Amino acid sequence: MNGKSNRSLSGLPLDGKGPWIMGVLNITPDSFSDGGKYLDPGDALSRALQIAQEGADILDIGAESSRPGAVEIPVEKEWSRLEPVLKNLKGKLSIPISIDTRRGEVARRALDCGAAMINDVSGGADSGLLQIVSQSDCAYVLMHRRGNPGTMMELATYRDVVNEVKTELQKSLERALEFGIQRERICIDPGFGFSKLPVHNWEMLQRLEEFKSFGCPILVGMSRKRMLKEFAGEAPERLKAASVTAAVLAAERGASILRVHDVAATKAALQTLQNLSDNAGAIHESPFTDIAGNS
Ligand code: HH2
């Protein structure tokens, strides 16, 4: 595959064969894609096992929506959604669990329940969370966004989105390092759709390789987002096709972790890409290829 970036992330038991697939499980009533579907802990458990069975390398569980305009919920509400699911999953899942949270207290309890990664969409806004992560050995996703769900779309003003996001991510990264979180545990994420208009998202995808300069694995989450809905529409099959294509393009440009809802389809697409690069030489040298290039 082209554009390989850093494929190791300490804190997670993953092989070095990325890109890895992070399957999304939202146990919220209001997430933009799967909101309300997995509120029942039994349904959440079934979906988690299905995500692993479809070939995900990581399961990302979110209990508070972060979409633009989402209503913030209290810590205890977030934990009351997570706790039964984490307890149900104990000993049943073959892949590591990531928790999509911006709060230190939720991160602390989730790590105690066996989570291996903290996915922080606030980019380290809660110093309590940075403290908790620094005291553990978990992997940490540092995502870029400006503001919060209420304000972030007003802040989507950039002259050069890639350079500005990189500068702001660099500041957040330095803060995380100052808290004692080792670089080898950190994965960066440009934050597609978070304080970005579709035009910004497309530019970030086009220039994704520029984010390799951090020397950290890059996580990309474009699955089912507005940037894709704008031209693919809301019909599930079309949105799935657009999401899988976006994941493949990100992998080609160096993403190490792809955060997706459609795990099986993304897995098949990545395997196709991998087969193509593994067999590129063999195809070229095939004795069955005739002079016109047909086999
Ligand atoms: N996107 C969403 C949530 N968490 N985490 C990372 N690291 N990167 C992302 O792009 C990202 C994320 C939003 O998607 P979703 O979970 O489907 O919706 P919601 O936030 O409404 O629950």
Short mmCIF file of C-alpha atoms and ligand atoms in Angstrom, two decimals:
data_model
loop_
_atom_site.label_atom_id
_atom_site.label_comp_id
_atom_site.label_asym_id
_atom_site.label_seq_id
_atom_site.Cartn_x
_atom_site.Cartn_y
_atom_site.Cartn_z
CA MET A 1 0.00 0.00 0.00
CA ASN A 2 1.21 3.52 -0.71
CA GLY A 3 1.91 6.19 1.84
CA LYS A 4 2.63 4.02 4.88
CA SER A 5 2.97 5.95 8.11
CA ASN A 6 3.89 4.86 11.61
CA ARG A 7 2.24 1.49 12.23
CA SER A 8 3.04 0.95 15.87
CA LEU A 9 1.20 2.23 18.88
CA SER A 10 2.23 1.04 22.28
CA GLY A 11 -0.59 0.33 24.70
CA LEU A 12 -2.54 -1.69 22.12
CA PRO A 13 -1.96 -5.35 21.28
CA LEU A 14 -2.03 -4.84 17.50
CA ASP A 15 0.11 -6.44 14.82
CA GLY A 16 2.24 -4.27 12.57
CA LYS A 17 0.12 -4.95 9.53
CA GLY A 18 -2.18 -1.91 9.65
CA PRO A 19 -4.19 -0.05 8.64
CA TRP A 20 -6.33 -1.17 11.53
CA ILE A 21 -10.08 -0.94 11.59
CA MET A 22 -11.76 0.71 14.55
CA GLY A 23 -15.42 -0.32 14.65
CA VAL A 24 -17.85 2.26 16.07
CA LEU A 25 -20.42 1.43 18.74
CA ASN A 26 -22.43 4.40 19.96
CA ILE A 27 -24.57 3.71 23.03
CA THR A 28 -26.30 7.07 22.82
CA PRO A 29 -29.83 8.17 21.92
CA ASP A 30 -28.60 10.94 19.61
CA SER A 31 -25.48 9.96 17.62
CA PHE A 32 -25.88 11.06 14.03
CA SER A 33 -25.61 7.59 12.55
CA ASP A 34 -26.44 4.81 15.01
CA GLY A 35 -28.07 6.89 17.77
CA GLY A 36 -30.74 4.98 19.72
CA LYS A 37 -29.95 1.57 18.20
CA TYR A 38 -27.75 0.13 20.97
CA LEU A 39 -29.03 1.78 24.15
CA ASP A 40 -30.01 -1.60 25.56
CA PRO A 41 -26.85 -3.25 27.01
CA GLY A 42 -27.84 -6.60 25.46
CA ASP A 43 -28.10 -5.04 21.99
CA ALA A 44 -24.79 -3.25 22.57
CA LEU A 45 -23.11 -6.54 23.51
CA SER A 46 -24.41 -8.28 20.37
CA ARG A 47 -23.25 -5.41 18.17
CA ALA A 48 -19.81 -5.34 19.86
CA LEU A 49 -19.32 -9.06 19.22
CA GLN A 50 -20.49 -8.63 15.64
CA ILE A 51 -18.00 -5.77 15.09
CA ALA A 52 -15.17 -8.04 16.30
CA GLN A 53 -16.41 -10.96 14.23
CA GLU A 54 -16.53 -8.79 11.10
CA GLY A 55 -12.82 -8.15 11.48
CA ALA A 56 -12.37 -4.94 13.45
CA ASP A 57 -9.03 -4.56 15.25
CA ILE A 58 -10.36 -2.14 17.89
CA LEU A 59 -13.85 -1.47 19.27
CA ASP A 60 -14.59 2.20 19.96
CA ILE A 61 -17.47 2.76 22.38
CA GLY A 62 -19.02 6.22 22.78
CA ALA A 63 -21.65 7.13 25.35
CA GLU A 64 -21.95 10.85 24.57
CA SER A 65 -22.59 12.22 21.09
CA SER A 66 -20.05 14.76 19.86
CA ARG A 67 -21.87 15.80 16.68
CA PRO A 68 -22.45 19.54 16.10
CA GLY A 69 -25.25 20.74 18.35
CA ALA A 70 -25.18 17.63 20.59
CA VAL A 71 -26.34 18.22 24.17
CA GLU A 72 -23.66 17.64 26.82
CA ILE A 73 -24.57 15.08 29.46
CA PRO A 74 -23.35 14.74 33.08
CA VAL A 75 -20.48 12.34 33.89
CA GLU A 76 -22.79 9.99 35.79
CA LYS A 77 -25.14 9.73 32.81
CA GLU A 78 -22.24 8.90 30.48
CA TRP A 79 -20.97 6.27 32.93
CA SER A 80 -24.43 4.77 33.49
CA ARG A 81 -24.50 3.95 29.76
CA LEU A 82 -20.95 2.61 29.65
CA GLU A 83 -20.72 0.57 32.84
CA PRO A 84 -23.21 -2.23 32.01
CA VAL A 85 -21.75 -2.61 28.52
CA LEU A 86 -18.16 -2.83 29.77
CA LYS A 87 -19.20 -5.32 32.46
CA ASN A 88 -21.06 -7.43 29.87
CA LEU A 89 -18.05 -7.42 27.57
CA LYS A 90 -15.57 -8.63 30.18
CA GLY A 91 -13.84 -11.78 28.94
CA LYS A 92 -15.99 -11.97 25.80
CA LEU A 93 -14.14 -9.74 23.36
CA SER A 94 -11.02 -10.70 21.43
CA ILE A 95 -10.08 -7.11 20.48
CA PRO A 96 -9.04 -4.08 22.56
CA ILE A 97 -11.62 -1.53 23.67
CA SER A 98 -11.29 2.19 23.06
CA ILE A 99 -13.51 4.64 24.94
CA ASP A 100 -14.64 7.78 23.13
CA THR A 101 -14.69 10.25 25.98
CA ARG A 102 -13.38 13.71 26.81
CA ARG A 103 -13.63 13.31 30.57
CA GLY A 104 -10.98 12.15 33.02
CA GLU A 105 -13.40 10.54 35.45
CA VAL A 106 -15.04 8.43 32.74
CA ALA A 107 -11.61 7.49 31.35
CA ARG A 108 -10.42 6.42 34.81
CA ARG A 109 -13.40 4.14 35.42
CA ALA A 110 -13.25 2.70 31.89
CA LEU A 111 -9.53 1.92 32.20
CA ASP A 112 -10.28 0.16 35.50
CA CYS A 113 -12.81 -1.96 33.57
CA GLY A 114 -10.17 -3.00 31.04
CA ALA A 115 -10.26 -0.36 28.28
CA ALA A 116 -6.94 -0.14 26.39
CA MET A 117 -7.36 3.17 24.58
CA ILE A 118 -8.86 6.60 25.28
CA ASN A 119 -10.24 8.39 22.24
CA ASP A 120 -10.36 12.06 23.20
CA VAL A 121 -12.30 14.17 20.71
CA SER A 122 -11.63 17.31 22.77
CA GLY A 123 -7.88 17.19 22.08
CA GLY A 124 -6.90 17.20 25.74
CA ALA A 125 -9.24 19.95 26.95
CA ASP A 126 -9.67 18.19 30.32
CA SER A 127 -6.35 18.18 32.14
CA GLY A 128 -7.86 15.56 34.46
CA LEU A 129 -8.07 13.22 31.47
CA LEU A 130 -4.45 13.86 30.49
CA GLN A 131 -3.46 13.08 34.07
CA ILE A 132 -5.37 9.78 34.09
CA VAL A 133 -3.95 8.73 30.72
CA SER A 134 -0.40 9.63 31.81
CA GLN A 135 -0.75 7.43 34.90
CA SER A 136 -1.85 4.42 32.83
CA ASP A 137 -0.22 2.61 29.92
CA CYS A 138 -3.15 2.93 27.52
CA ALA A 139 -3.03 4.25 23.96
CA TYR A 140 -4.36 7.77 23.46
CA VAL A 141 -6.09 9.38 20.47
CA LEU A 142 -5.51 13.11 20.32
CA MET A 143 -8.06 14.64 17.96
CA HIS A 144 -8.24 18.18 16.62
CA ARG A 145 -11.33 20.27 17.09
CA ARG A 146 -12.07 23.87 17.93
CA GLY A 147 -14.62 24.71 20.62
CA ASN A 148 -17.35 22.26 21.64
CA PRO A 149 -20.41 20.75 19.93
CA GLY A 150 -22.29 24.03 20.50
CA THR A 151 -19.66 26.34 19.05
CA MET A 152 -17.45 24.28 16.76
CA MET A 153 -19.13 25.00 13.45
CA GLU A 154 -18.90 28.78 14.01
CA LEU A 155 -15.15 28.27 14.40
CA ALA A 156 -14.76 26.49 11.06
CA THR A 157 -12.82 29.33 9.46
CA TYR A 158 -9.41 28.54 7.97
CA ARG A 159 -7.12 30.08 5.39
CA ASP A 160 -5.00 26.94 5.14
CA VAL A 161 -6.85 24.20 6.98
CA VAL A 162 -4.00 21.65 6.97
CA ASN A 163 -1.38 24.01 8.31
CA GLU A 164 -3.68 25.53 10.92
CA VAL A 165 -4.91 22.13 12.14
CA LYS A 166 -1.31 20.91 12.30
CA THR A 167 -0.20 23.94 14.34
CA GLU A 168 -3.08 23.50 16.78
CA LEU A 169 -2.53 19.72 17.02
CA GLN A 170 1.14 20.34 17.70
CA LYS A 171 0.22 22.52 20.72
CA SER A 172 -2.14 19.82 22.04
CA LEU A 173 0.52 17.17 21.47
CA GLU A 174 3.11 19.19 23.41
CA ARG A 175 0.62 19.56 26.28
CA ALA A 176 -0.01 15.80 26.31
CA LEU A 177 3.75 15.14 26.31
CA GLU A 178 4.22 17.61 29.19
CA PHE A 179 1.68 15.62 31.17
CA GLY A 180 3.96 12.60 30.71
CA ILE A 181 2.04 10.70 28.02
CA GLN A 182 4.76 9.07 25.91
CA ARG A 183 4.72 9.83 22.18
CA GLU A 184 4.69 6.08 21.35
CA ARG A 185 1.24 5.86 22.93
CA ILE A 186 -0.25 8.74 20.96
CA CYS A 187 -2.20 8.62 17.75
CA ILE A 188 -3.22 11.89 16.10
CA ASP A 189 -6.50 12.63 14.33
CA PRO A 190 -7.22 15.74 12.19
CA GLY A 191 -10.88 15.56 13.30
CA PHE A 192 -12.92 15.24 10.12
CA GLY A 193 -16.24 17.09 10.54
CA PHE A 194 -15.23 18.67 13.85
CA SER A 195 -15.13 22.43 13.32
CA LYS A 196 -14.56 21.74 9.59
CA LEU A 197 -16.84 22.37 6.63
CA PRO A 198 -16.97 19.75 3.87
CA VAL A 199 -14.49 21.78 1.81
CA HIS A 200 -12.00 21.65 4.71
CA ASN A 201 -12.51 17.89 5.12
CA TRP A 202 -11.80 17.27 1.44
CA GLU A 203 -8.64 19.33 1.58
CA MET A 204 -7.46 17.42 4.68
CA LEU A 205 -8.10 14.11 2.93
CA GLN A 206 -6.28 15.28 -0.18
CA ARG A 207 -3.25 16.38 1.88
CA LEU A 208 -3.44 13.70 4.61
CA GLU A 209 0.19 12.70 4.08
CA GLU A 210 1.29 16.06 5.51
CA PHE A 211 0.11 14.84 8.93
CA LYS A 212 2.80 12.14 8.86
CA SER A 213 5.31 14.78 9.99
CA PHE A 214 4.13 14.19 13.60
CA GLY A 215 5.67 10.71 13.45
CA CYS A 216 2.55 9.32 15.14
CA PRO A 217 -0.03 6.95 13.66
CA ILE A 218 -2.90 8.86 12.04
CA LEU A 219 -6.54 8.03 12.81
CA VAL A 220 -9.23 9.04 10.32
CA GLY A 221 -12.98 9.06 10.92
CA MET A 222 -15.05 10.02 7.89
CA SER A 223 -17.60 7.21 8.03
CA ARG A 224 -21.17 8.37 7.22
CA LYS A 225 -20.28 12.02 7.81
CA ARG A 226 -21.86 15.09 6.20
CA MET A 227 -18.98 15.52 3.74
CA LEU A 228 -20.07 12.21 2.16
CA LYS A 229 -23.83 12.71 2.57
CA GLU A 230 -23.61 15.93 0.56
CA PHE A 231 -23.12 14.01 -2.65
CA ALA A 232 -23.96 10.37 -1.77
CA GLY A 233 -27.24 11.24 -0.03
CA GLU A 234 -28.69 9.46 2.99
CA ALA A 235 -29.59 6.12 1.35
CA PRO A 236 -27.70 3.50 3.42
CA GLU A 237 -26.12 1.62 0.50
CA ARG A 238 -24.84 4.79 -1.16
CA LEU A 239 -23.51 6.19 2.12
CA LYS A 240 -21.80 2.88 2.87
CA ALA A 241 -20.12 2.87 -0.55
CA ALA A 242 -18.97 6.47 -0.07
CA SER A 243 -17.68 5.68 3.45
CA VAL A 244 -15.72 2.63 2.31
CA THR A 245 -14.20 4.58 -0.58
CA ALA A 246 -13.20 7.38 1.79
CA ALA A 247 -11.57 4.84 4.13
CA VAL A 248 -9.56 3.32 1.26
CA LEU A 249 -8.41 6.76 0.11
CA ALA A 250 -7.31 7.59 3.66
CA ALA A 251 -5.42 4.27 3.91
CA GLU A 252 -3.68 5.04 0.63
CA ARG A 253 -2.62 8.41 2.02
CA GLY A 254 -1.15 6.98 5.20
CA ALA A 255 -3.94 6.55 7.77
CA SER A 256 -3.09 3.82 10.30
CA ILE A 257 -6.49 3.55 11.97
CA LEU A 258 -9.82 3.90 10.19
CA ARG A 259 -12.83 4.61 12.41
CA VAL A 260 -15.82 3.10 10.62
CA HIS A 261 -19.40 1.91 11.09
CA ASP A 262 -19.34 -0.58 8.17
CA VAL A 263 -16.63 -2.94 9.38
CA ALA A 264 -17.08 -5.95 7.06
CA ALA A 265 -17.23 -3.85 3.89
CA THR A 266 -14.22 -1.75 4.92
CA LYS A 267 -12.26 -4.90 5.77
CA ALA A 268 -12.98 -6.39 2.32
CA ALA A 269 -11.95 -3.16 0.61
CA LEU A 270 -8.68 -2.94 2.56
CA GLN A 271 -7.90 -6.59 1.83
CA THR A 272 -8.40 -5.88 -1.88
CA LEU A 273 -5.99 -2.98 -1.66
CA GLN A 274 -3.49 -5.11 0.25
CA ASN A 275 -3.74 -7.96 -2.28
CA LEU A 276 -3.10 -5.54 -5.09
CA SER A 277 0.07 -4.22 -3.49
CA ASP A 278 1.27 -7.71 -2.42
CA ASN A 279 0.77 -9.11 -5.92
CA ALA A 280 1.77 -6.10 -7.97
CA GLY A 281 5.09 -7.67 -9.03
CA ALA A 282 3.55 -11.08 -9.71
CA ILE A 283 0.83 -9.58 -11.90
CA HIS A 284 3.45 -7.70 -13.89
CA GLU A 285 5.50 -10.85 -14.46
CA SER A 286 2.59 -13.22 -15.07
CA PRO A 287 3.42 -15.77 -17.81
CA PHE A 288 -0.27 -15.79 -18.67
CA THR A 289 -0.30 -12.17 -19.72
CA ASP A 290 -0.40 -11.92 -23.48
CA ILE A 291 1.15 -9.22 -25.55
CA ALA A 292 -1.97 -7.08 -25.37
CA GLY A 293 -1.85 -7.24 -21.57
CA ASN A 294 -4.87 -9.56 -21.26
CA SER A 295 -4.54 -12.67 -19.12
N1 HH2 B 1 -15.99 11.10 14.97
C1 HH2 B 1 -17.07 10.93 15.78
C2 HH2 B 1 -16.90 10.48 17.09
N2 HH2 B 1 -15.68 10.19 17.59
N3 HH2 B 1 -13.35 10.06 17.28
C3 HH2 B 1 -12.27 10.25 16.52
N4 HH2 B 1 -11.05 9.99 17.00
N5 HH2 B 1 -12.37 10.71 15.23
C4 HH2 B 1 -13.57 10.99 14.65
O1 HH2 B 1 -13.61 11.43 13.48
C5 HH2 B 1 -14.74 10.82 15.46
C6 HH2 B 1 -14.59 10.34 16.79
C7 HH2 B 1 -18.43 11.26 15.27
O2 HH2 B 1 -19.04 10.13 14.72
P1 HH2 B 1 -20.09 9.20 15.48
O3 HH2 B 1 -19.48 8.50 16.63
O4 HH2 B 1 -20.68 8.27 14.48
O5 HH2 B 1 -21.22 10.19 15.96
P2 HH2 B 1 -21.53 10.88 17.36
O6 HH2 B 1 -20.40 11.74 17.78
O7 HH2 B 1 -22.78 11.68 17.07
O8 HH2 B 1 -21.79 9.81 18.38
#
